PDB file of C-alpha atoms in Angstrom:
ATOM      1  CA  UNK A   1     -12.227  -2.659 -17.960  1.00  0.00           C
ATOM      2  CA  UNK A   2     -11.484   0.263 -15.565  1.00  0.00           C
ATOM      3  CA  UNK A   3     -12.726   0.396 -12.069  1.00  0.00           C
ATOM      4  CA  UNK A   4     -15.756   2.840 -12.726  1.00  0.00           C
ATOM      5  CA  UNK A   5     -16.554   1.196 -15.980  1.00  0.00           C
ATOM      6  CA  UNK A   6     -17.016  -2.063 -13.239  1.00  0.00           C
ATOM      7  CA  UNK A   7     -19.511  -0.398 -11.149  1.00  0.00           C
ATOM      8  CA  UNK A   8     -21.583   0.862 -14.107  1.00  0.00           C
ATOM      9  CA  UNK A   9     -22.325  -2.585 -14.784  1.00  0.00           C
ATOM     10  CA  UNK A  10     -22.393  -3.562 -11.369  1.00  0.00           C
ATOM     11  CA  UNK A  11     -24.349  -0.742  -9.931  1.00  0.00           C
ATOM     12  CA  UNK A  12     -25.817  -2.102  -6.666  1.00  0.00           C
ATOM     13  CA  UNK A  13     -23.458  -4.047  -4.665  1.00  0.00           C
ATOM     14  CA  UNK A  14     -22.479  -5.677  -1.041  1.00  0.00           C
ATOM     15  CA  UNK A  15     -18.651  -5.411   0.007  1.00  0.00           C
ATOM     16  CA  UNK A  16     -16.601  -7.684   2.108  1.00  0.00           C
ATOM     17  CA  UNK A  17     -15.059  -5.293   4.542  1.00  0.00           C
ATOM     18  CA  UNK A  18     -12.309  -5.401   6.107  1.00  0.00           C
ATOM     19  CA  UNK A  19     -11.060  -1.621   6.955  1.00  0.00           C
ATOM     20  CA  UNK A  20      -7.589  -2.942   5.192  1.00  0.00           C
ATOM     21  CA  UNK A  21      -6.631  -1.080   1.844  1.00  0.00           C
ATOM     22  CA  UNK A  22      -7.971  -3.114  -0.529  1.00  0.00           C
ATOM     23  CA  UNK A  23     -11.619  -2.930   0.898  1.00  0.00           C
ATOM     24  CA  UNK A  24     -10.957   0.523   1.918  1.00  0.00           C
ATOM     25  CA  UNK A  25     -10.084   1.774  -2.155  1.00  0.00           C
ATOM     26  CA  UNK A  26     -12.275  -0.513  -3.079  1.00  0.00           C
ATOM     27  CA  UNK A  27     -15.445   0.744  -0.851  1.00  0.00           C
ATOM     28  CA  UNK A  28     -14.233   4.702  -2.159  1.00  0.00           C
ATOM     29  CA  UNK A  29     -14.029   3.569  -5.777  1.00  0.00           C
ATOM     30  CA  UNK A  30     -17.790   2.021  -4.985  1.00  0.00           C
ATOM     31  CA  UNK A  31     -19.218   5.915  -3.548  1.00  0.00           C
ATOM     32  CA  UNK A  32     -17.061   7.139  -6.212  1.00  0.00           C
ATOM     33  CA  UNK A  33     -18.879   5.632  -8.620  1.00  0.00           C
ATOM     34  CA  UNK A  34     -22.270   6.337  -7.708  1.00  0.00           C
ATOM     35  CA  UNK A  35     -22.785   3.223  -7.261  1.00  0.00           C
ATOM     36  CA  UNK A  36     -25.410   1.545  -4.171  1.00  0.00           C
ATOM     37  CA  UNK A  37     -23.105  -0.242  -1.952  1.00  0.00           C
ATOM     38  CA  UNK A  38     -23.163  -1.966   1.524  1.00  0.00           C
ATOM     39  CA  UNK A  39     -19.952  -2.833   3.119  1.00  0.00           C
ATOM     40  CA  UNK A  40     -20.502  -5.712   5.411  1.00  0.00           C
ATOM     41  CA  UNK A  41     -18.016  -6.199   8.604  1.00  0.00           C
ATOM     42  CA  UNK A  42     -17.806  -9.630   9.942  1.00  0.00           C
ATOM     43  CA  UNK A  43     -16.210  -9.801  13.344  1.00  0.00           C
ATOM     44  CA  UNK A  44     -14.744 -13.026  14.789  1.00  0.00           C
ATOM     45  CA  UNK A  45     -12.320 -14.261  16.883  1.00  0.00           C
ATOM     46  CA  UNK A  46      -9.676 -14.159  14.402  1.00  0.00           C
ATOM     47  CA  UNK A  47      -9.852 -10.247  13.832  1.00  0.00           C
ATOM     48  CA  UNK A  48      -8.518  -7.884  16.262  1.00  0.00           C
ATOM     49  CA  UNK A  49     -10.526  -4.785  17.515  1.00  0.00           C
ATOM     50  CA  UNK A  50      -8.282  -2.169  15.697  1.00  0.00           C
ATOM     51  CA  UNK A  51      -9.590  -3.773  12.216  1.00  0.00           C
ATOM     52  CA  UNK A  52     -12.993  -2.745  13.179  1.00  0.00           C
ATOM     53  CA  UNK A  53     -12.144   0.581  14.422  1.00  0.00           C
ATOM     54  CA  UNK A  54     -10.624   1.373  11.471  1.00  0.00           C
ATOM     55  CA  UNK A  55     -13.203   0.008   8.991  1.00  0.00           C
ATOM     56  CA  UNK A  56     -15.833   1.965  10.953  1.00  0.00           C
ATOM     57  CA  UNK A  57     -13.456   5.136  10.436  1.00  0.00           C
ATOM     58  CA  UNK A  58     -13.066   4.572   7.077  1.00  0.00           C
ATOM     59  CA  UNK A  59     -16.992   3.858   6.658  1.00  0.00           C
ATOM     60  CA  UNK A  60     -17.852   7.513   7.964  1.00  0.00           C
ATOM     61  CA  UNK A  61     -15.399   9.179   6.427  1.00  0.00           C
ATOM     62  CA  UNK A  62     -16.908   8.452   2.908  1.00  0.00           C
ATOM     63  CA  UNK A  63     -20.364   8.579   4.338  1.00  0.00           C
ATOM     64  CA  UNK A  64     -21.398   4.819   4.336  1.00  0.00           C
ATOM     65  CA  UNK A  65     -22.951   2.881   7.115  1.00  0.00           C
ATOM     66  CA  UNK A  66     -21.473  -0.096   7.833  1.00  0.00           C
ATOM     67  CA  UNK A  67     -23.320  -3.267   8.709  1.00  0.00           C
ATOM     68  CA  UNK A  68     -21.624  -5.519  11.409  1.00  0.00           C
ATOM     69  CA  UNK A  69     -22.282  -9.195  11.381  1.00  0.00           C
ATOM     70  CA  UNK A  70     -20.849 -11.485  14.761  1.00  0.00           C
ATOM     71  CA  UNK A  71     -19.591 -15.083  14.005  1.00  0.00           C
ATOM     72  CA  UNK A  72     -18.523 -17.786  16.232  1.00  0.00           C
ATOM     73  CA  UNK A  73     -15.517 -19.046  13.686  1.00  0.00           C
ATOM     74  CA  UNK A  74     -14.416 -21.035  17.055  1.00  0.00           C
ATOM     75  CA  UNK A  75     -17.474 -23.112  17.196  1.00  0.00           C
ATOM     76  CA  UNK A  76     -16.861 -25.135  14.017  1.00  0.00           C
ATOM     77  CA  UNK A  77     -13.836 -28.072  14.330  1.00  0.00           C
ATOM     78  CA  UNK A  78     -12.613 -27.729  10.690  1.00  0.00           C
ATOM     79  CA  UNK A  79     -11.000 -24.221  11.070  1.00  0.00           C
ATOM     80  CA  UNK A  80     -10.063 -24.933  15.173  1.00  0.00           C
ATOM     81  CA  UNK A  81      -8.026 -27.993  13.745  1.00  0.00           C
ATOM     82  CA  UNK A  82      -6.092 -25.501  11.909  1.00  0.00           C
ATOM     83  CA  UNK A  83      -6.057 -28.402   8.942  1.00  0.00           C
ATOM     84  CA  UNK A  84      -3.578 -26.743   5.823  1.00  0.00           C
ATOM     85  CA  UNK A  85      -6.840 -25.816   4.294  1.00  0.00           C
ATOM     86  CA  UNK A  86      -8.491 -23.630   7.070  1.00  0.00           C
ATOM     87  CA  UNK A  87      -8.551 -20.798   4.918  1.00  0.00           C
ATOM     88  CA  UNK A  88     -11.158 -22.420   2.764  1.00  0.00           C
ATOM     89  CA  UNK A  89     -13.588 -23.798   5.731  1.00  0.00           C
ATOM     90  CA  UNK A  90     -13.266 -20.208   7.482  1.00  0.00           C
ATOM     91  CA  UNK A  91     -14.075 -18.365   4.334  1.00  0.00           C
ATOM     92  CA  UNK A  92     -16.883 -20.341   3.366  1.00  0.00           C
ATOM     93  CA  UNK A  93     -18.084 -19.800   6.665  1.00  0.00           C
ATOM     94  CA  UNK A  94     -17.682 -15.815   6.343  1.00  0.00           C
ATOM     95  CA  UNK A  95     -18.480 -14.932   2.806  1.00  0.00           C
ATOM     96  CA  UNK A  96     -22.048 -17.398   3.259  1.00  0.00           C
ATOM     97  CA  UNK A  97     -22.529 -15.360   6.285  1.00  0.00           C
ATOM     98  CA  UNK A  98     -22.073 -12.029   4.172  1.00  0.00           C
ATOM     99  CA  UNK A  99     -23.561 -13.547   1.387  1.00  0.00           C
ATOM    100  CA  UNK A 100     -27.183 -14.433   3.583  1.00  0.00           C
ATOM    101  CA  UNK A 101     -27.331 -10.594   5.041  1.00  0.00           C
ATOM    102  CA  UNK A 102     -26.881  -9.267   1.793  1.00  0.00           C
ATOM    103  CA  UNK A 103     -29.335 -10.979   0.460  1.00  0.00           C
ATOM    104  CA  UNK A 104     -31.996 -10.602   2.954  1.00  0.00           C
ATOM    105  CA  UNK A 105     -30.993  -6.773   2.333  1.00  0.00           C
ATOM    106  CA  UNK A 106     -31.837  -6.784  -1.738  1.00  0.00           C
ATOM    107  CA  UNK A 107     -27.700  -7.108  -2.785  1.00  0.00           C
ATOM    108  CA  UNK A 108     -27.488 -10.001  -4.605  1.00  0.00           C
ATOM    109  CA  UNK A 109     -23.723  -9.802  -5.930  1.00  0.00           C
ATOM    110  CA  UNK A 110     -21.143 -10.022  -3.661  1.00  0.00           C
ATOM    111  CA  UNK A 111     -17.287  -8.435  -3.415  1.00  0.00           C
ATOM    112  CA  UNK A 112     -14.329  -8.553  -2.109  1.00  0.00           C
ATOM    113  CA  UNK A 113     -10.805  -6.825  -2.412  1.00  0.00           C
ATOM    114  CA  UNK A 114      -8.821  -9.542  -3.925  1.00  0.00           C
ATOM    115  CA  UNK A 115      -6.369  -7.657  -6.075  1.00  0.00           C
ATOM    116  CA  UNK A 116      -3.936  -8.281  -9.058  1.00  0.00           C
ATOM    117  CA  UNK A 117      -0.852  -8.597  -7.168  1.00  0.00           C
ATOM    118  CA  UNK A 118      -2.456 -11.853  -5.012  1.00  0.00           C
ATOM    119  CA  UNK A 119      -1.682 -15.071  -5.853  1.00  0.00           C
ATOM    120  CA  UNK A 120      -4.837 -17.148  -6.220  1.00  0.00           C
ATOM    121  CA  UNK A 121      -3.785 -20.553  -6.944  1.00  0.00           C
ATOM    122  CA  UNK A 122      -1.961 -21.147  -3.516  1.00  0.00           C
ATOM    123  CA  UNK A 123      -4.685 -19.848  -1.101  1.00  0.00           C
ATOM    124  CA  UNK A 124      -7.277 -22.193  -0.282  1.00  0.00           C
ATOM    125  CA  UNK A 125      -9.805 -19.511   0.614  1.00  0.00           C
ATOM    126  CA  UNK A 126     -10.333 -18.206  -3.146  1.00  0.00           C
ATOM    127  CA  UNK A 127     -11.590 -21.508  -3.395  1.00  0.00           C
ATOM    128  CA  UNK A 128     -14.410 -21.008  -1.511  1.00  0.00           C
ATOM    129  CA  UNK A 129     -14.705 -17.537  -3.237  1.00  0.00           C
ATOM    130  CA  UNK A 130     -15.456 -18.969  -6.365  1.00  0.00           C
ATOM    131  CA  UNK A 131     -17.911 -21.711  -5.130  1.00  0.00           C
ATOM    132  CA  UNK A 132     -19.718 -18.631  -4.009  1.00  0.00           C
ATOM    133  CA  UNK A 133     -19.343 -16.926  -7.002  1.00  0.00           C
ATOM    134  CA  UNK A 134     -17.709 -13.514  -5.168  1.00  0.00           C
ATOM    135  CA  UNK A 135     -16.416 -11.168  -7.664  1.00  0.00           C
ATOM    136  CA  UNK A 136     -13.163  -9.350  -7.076  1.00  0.00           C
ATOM    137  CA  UNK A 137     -13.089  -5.736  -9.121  1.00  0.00           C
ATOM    138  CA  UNK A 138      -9.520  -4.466  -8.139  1.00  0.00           C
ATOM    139  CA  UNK A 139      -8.214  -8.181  -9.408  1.00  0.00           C
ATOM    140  CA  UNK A 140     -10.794  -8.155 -13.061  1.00  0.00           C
ATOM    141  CA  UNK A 141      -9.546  -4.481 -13.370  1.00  0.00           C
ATOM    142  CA  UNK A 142      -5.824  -5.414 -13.321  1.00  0.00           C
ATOM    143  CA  UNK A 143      -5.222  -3.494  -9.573  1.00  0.00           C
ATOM    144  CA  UNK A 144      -2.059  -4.145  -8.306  1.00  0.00           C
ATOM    145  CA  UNK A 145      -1.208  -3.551  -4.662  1.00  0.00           C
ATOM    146  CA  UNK A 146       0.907  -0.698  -5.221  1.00  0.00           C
ATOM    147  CA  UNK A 147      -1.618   0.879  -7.846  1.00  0.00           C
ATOM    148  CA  UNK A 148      -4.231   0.566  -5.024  1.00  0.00           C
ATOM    149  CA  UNK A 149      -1.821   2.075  -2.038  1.00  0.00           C
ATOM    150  CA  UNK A 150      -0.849   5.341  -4.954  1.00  0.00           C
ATOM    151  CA  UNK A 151      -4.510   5.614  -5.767  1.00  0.00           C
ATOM    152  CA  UNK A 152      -5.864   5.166  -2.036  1.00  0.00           C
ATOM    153  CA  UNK A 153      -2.856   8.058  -1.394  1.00  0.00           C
ATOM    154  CA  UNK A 154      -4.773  10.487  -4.264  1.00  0.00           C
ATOM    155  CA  UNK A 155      -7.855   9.829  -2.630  1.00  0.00           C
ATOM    156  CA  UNK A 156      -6.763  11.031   0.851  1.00  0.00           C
ATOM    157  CA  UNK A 157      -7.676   7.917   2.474  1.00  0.00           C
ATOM    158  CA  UNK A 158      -6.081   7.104   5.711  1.00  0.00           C
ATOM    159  CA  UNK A 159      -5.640   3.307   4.802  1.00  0.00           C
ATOM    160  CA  UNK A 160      -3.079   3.880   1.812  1.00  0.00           C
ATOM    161  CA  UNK A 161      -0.071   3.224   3.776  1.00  0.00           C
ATOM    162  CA  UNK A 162      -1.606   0.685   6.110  1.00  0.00           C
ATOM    163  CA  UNK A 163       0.746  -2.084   6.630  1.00  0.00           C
ATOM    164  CA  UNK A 164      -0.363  -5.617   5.308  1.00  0.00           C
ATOM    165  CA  UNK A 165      -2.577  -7.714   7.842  1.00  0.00           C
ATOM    166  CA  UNK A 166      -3.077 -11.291   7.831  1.00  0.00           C
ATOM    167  CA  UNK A 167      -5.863 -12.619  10.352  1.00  0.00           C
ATOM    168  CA  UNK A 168      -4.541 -14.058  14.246  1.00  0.00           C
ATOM    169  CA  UNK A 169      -5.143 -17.454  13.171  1.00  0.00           C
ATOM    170  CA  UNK A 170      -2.139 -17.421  10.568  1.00  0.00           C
ATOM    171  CA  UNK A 171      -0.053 -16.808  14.161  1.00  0.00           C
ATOM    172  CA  UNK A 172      -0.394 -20.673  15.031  1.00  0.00           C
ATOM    173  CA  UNK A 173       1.055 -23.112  13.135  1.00  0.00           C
ATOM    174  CA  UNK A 174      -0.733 -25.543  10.839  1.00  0.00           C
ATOM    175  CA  UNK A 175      -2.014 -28.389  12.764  1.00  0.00           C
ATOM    176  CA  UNK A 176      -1.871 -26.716  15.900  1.00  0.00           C
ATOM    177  CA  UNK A 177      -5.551 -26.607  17.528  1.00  0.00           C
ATOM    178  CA  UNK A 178      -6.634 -22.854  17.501  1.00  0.00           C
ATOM    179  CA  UNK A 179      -8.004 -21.910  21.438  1.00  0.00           C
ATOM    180  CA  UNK A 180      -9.865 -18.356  22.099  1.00  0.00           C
ATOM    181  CA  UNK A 181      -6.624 -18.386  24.649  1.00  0.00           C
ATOM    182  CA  UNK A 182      -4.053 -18.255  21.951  1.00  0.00           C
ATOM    183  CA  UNK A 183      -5.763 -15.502  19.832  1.00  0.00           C
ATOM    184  CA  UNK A 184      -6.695 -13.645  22.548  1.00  0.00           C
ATOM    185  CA  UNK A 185      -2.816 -13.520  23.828  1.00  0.00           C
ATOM    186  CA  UNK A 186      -1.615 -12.424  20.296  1.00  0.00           C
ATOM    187  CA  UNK A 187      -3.866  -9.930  19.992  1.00  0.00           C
ATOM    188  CA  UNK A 188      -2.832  -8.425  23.227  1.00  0.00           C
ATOM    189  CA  UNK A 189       0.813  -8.763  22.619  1.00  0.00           C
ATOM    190  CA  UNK A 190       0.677  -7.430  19.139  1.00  0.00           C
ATOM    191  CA  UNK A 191      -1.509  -4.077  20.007  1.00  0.00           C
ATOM    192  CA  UNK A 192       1.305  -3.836  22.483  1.00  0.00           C
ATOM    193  CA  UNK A 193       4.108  -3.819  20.094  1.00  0.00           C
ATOM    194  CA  UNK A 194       2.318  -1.188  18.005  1.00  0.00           C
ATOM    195  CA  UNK A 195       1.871   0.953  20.847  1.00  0.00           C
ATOM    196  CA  UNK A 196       5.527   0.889  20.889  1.00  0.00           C
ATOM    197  CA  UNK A 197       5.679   1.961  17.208  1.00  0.00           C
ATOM    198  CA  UNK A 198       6.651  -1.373  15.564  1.00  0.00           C
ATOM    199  CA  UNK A 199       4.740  -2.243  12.456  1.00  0.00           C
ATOM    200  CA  UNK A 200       4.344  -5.397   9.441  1.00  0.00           C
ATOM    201  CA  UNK A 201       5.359  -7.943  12.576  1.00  0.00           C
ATOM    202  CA  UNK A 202       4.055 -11.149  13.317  1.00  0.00           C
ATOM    203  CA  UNK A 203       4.005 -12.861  16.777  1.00  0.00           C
ATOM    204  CA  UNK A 204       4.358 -15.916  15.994  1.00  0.00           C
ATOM    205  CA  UNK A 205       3.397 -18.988  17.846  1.00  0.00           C
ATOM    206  CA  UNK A 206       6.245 -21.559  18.775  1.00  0.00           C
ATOM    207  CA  UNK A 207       5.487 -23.972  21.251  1.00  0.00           C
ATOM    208  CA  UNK A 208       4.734 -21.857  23.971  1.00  0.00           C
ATOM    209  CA  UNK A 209       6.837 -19.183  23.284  1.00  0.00           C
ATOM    210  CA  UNK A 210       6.494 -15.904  20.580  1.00  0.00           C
ATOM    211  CA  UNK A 211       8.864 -15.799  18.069  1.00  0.00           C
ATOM    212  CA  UNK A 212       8.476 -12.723  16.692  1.00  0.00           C
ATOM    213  CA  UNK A 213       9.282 -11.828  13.147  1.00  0.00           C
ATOM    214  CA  UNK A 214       9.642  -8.151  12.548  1.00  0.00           C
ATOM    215  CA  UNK A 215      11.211  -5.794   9.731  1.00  0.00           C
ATOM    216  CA  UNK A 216      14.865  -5.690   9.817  1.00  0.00           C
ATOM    217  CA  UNK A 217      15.334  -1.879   9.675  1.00  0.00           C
ATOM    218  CA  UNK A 218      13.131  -2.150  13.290  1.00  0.00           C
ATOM    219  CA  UNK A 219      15.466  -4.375  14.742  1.00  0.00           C
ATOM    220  CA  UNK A 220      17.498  -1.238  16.425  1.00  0.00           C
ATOM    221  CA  UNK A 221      14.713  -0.795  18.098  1.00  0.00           C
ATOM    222  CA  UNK A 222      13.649  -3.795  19.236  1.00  0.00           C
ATOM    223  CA  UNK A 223      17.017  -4.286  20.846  1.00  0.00           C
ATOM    224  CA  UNK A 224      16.492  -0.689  22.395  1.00  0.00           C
ATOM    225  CA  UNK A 225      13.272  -1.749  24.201  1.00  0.00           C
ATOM    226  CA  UNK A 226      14.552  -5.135  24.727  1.00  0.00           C
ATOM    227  CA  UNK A 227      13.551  -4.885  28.352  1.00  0.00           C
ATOM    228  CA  UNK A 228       9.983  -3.547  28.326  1.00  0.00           C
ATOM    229  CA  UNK A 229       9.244  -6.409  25.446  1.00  0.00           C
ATOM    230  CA  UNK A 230      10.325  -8.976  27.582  1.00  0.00           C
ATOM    231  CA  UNK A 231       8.638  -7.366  30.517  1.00  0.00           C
ATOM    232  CA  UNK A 232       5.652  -7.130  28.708  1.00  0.00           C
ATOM    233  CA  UNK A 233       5.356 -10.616  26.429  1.00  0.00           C
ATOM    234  CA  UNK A 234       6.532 -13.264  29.029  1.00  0.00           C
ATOM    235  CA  UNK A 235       3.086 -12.415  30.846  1.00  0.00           C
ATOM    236  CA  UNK A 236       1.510 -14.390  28.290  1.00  0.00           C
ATOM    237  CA  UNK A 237       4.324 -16.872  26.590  1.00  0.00           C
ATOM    238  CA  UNK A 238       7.087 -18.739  28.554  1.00  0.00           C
ATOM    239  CA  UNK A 239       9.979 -17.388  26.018  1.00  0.00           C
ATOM    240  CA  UNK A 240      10.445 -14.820  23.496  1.00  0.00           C
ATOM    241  CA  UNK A 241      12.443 -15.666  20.554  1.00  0.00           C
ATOM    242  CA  UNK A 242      13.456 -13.512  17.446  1.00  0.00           C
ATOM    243  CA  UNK A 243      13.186 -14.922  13.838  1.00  0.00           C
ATOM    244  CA  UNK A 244      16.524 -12.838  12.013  1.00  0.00           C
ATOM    245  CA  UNK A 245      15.608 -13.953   8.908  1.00  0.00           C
ATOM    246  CA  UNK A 246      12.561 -11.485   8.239  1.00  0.00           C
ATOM    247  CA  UNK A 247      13.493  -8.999   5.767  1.00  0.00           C
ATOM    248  CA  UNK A 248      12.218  -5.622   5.141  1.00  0.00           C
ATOM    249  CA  UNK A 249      10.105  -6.184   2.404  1.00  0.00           C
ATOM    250  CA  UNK A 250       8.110  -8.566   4.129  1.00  0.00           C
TER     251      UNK A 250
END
């Protein structure tokens, strides 16, 4: 099964949007198509504004409005434990979320932008997936990630060389209590570090300091702008630490 032969089965749909490039191809290949779809944007705590502002980009671009849900993920003690598993309370929290505005909207199947290259049997989070029985085209068509970044490239979408994104919870260490605090200094630091240009890094949380891990081939100029990064981070953390064992392909 190809991608359009998906949507001609499935020809009215919601999406689980993100505004990475997964959701991004996967909301084009959906217009593409023809087919009625409704990409759904739930905002939290745990995504940072640039996310939104580039799924509403992304969402205008091709001509699709965008519905925004809000959702207090910081209000429910099984994902602010941070338990190994809080990938699986926060998405069932999410997708049901999704899932209830689609359905009060007439969409009664539900996607998201899993794709062939993710491994499904580690995360907790496809778990709840499957309980809610969320179908993942790019994965059922055999879409790997760099099939999806080659085809988002041929599509002119702005999202095809988007670095990889991972939400600001995965910056504080299992078991560590997650605090509005600690997301909200992460998300601060980090939009610094990609005003400076730096990009696929991770500020870690350690403690209370930031280790950060970051590309090796930007480690030049890390060292470069050693002084404004200090500057900059130890507002919010009492040490900055760098993880050397990050390589490039991360």
């Amino acid at each position: 099964m190809d991608i359009e032969q998906f949507f001609q089965e499935h020809p009215k749909v919601a999406l689980a949007f993100s505004g990475g490039v997964d959701s991004a191809y996967l909301l084009y290949a959906a217009v593409k198509s023809g087919a009625q779809v409704r990409p759904y944007y739930v905002k939290t705590a745990f995504q940072p504004q640039f996310e939104y502002e580039d799924a509403q980009r992304l969402a205008r671009e091709l001509g699709v409005e965008l519905v925004k849900l809000r959702l207090d993920v910081l209000e429910e003690p099984t994902i602010t434990a941070n338990p190994a598993n809080r990938c699986y309370y926060c998405k069932q929290k999410i997708f049901t979320a999704i899932q209830n505005a689609a359905r009060a909207d007439g969409f009664s199947v539900l996607l998201d932008g899993t794709n062939a290259s993710d491994q499904v049997t580690d995360r907790p989070g496809m778990q709840a997936l499957q309980e809610l029985s969320v179908l993942s085209p790019l994965r059922l068509c055999g879409l790997t990630k760099g099939e999806i970044r080659r085809l988002s490239k041929e599509a002119g979408l702005f999202t095809h060389d988007k670095p990889a994104y991972a939400c600001l919870a995965t910056r504080i260490p299992t078991g560590t209590p997650i605090t509005a605090g600690d997301l909200q200094r992460t998300e601060i630091c980090e939009a610094f570090l990609m005003g400076l240009g730096f990009s696929g890094f991770r500020i870690r949380l350690l403690g209370d300091s930031a280790k950060l891990q970051l590309p090796a081939s930007q480690l030049p100029r890390l060292l470069t702008l050693r002084e404004q990064v200090l500057r900059e981070l130890k507002k919010y953390y009492s040490g900055v630490l760098l993880d050397l064992e990050v390589r490039d392909e991360q």
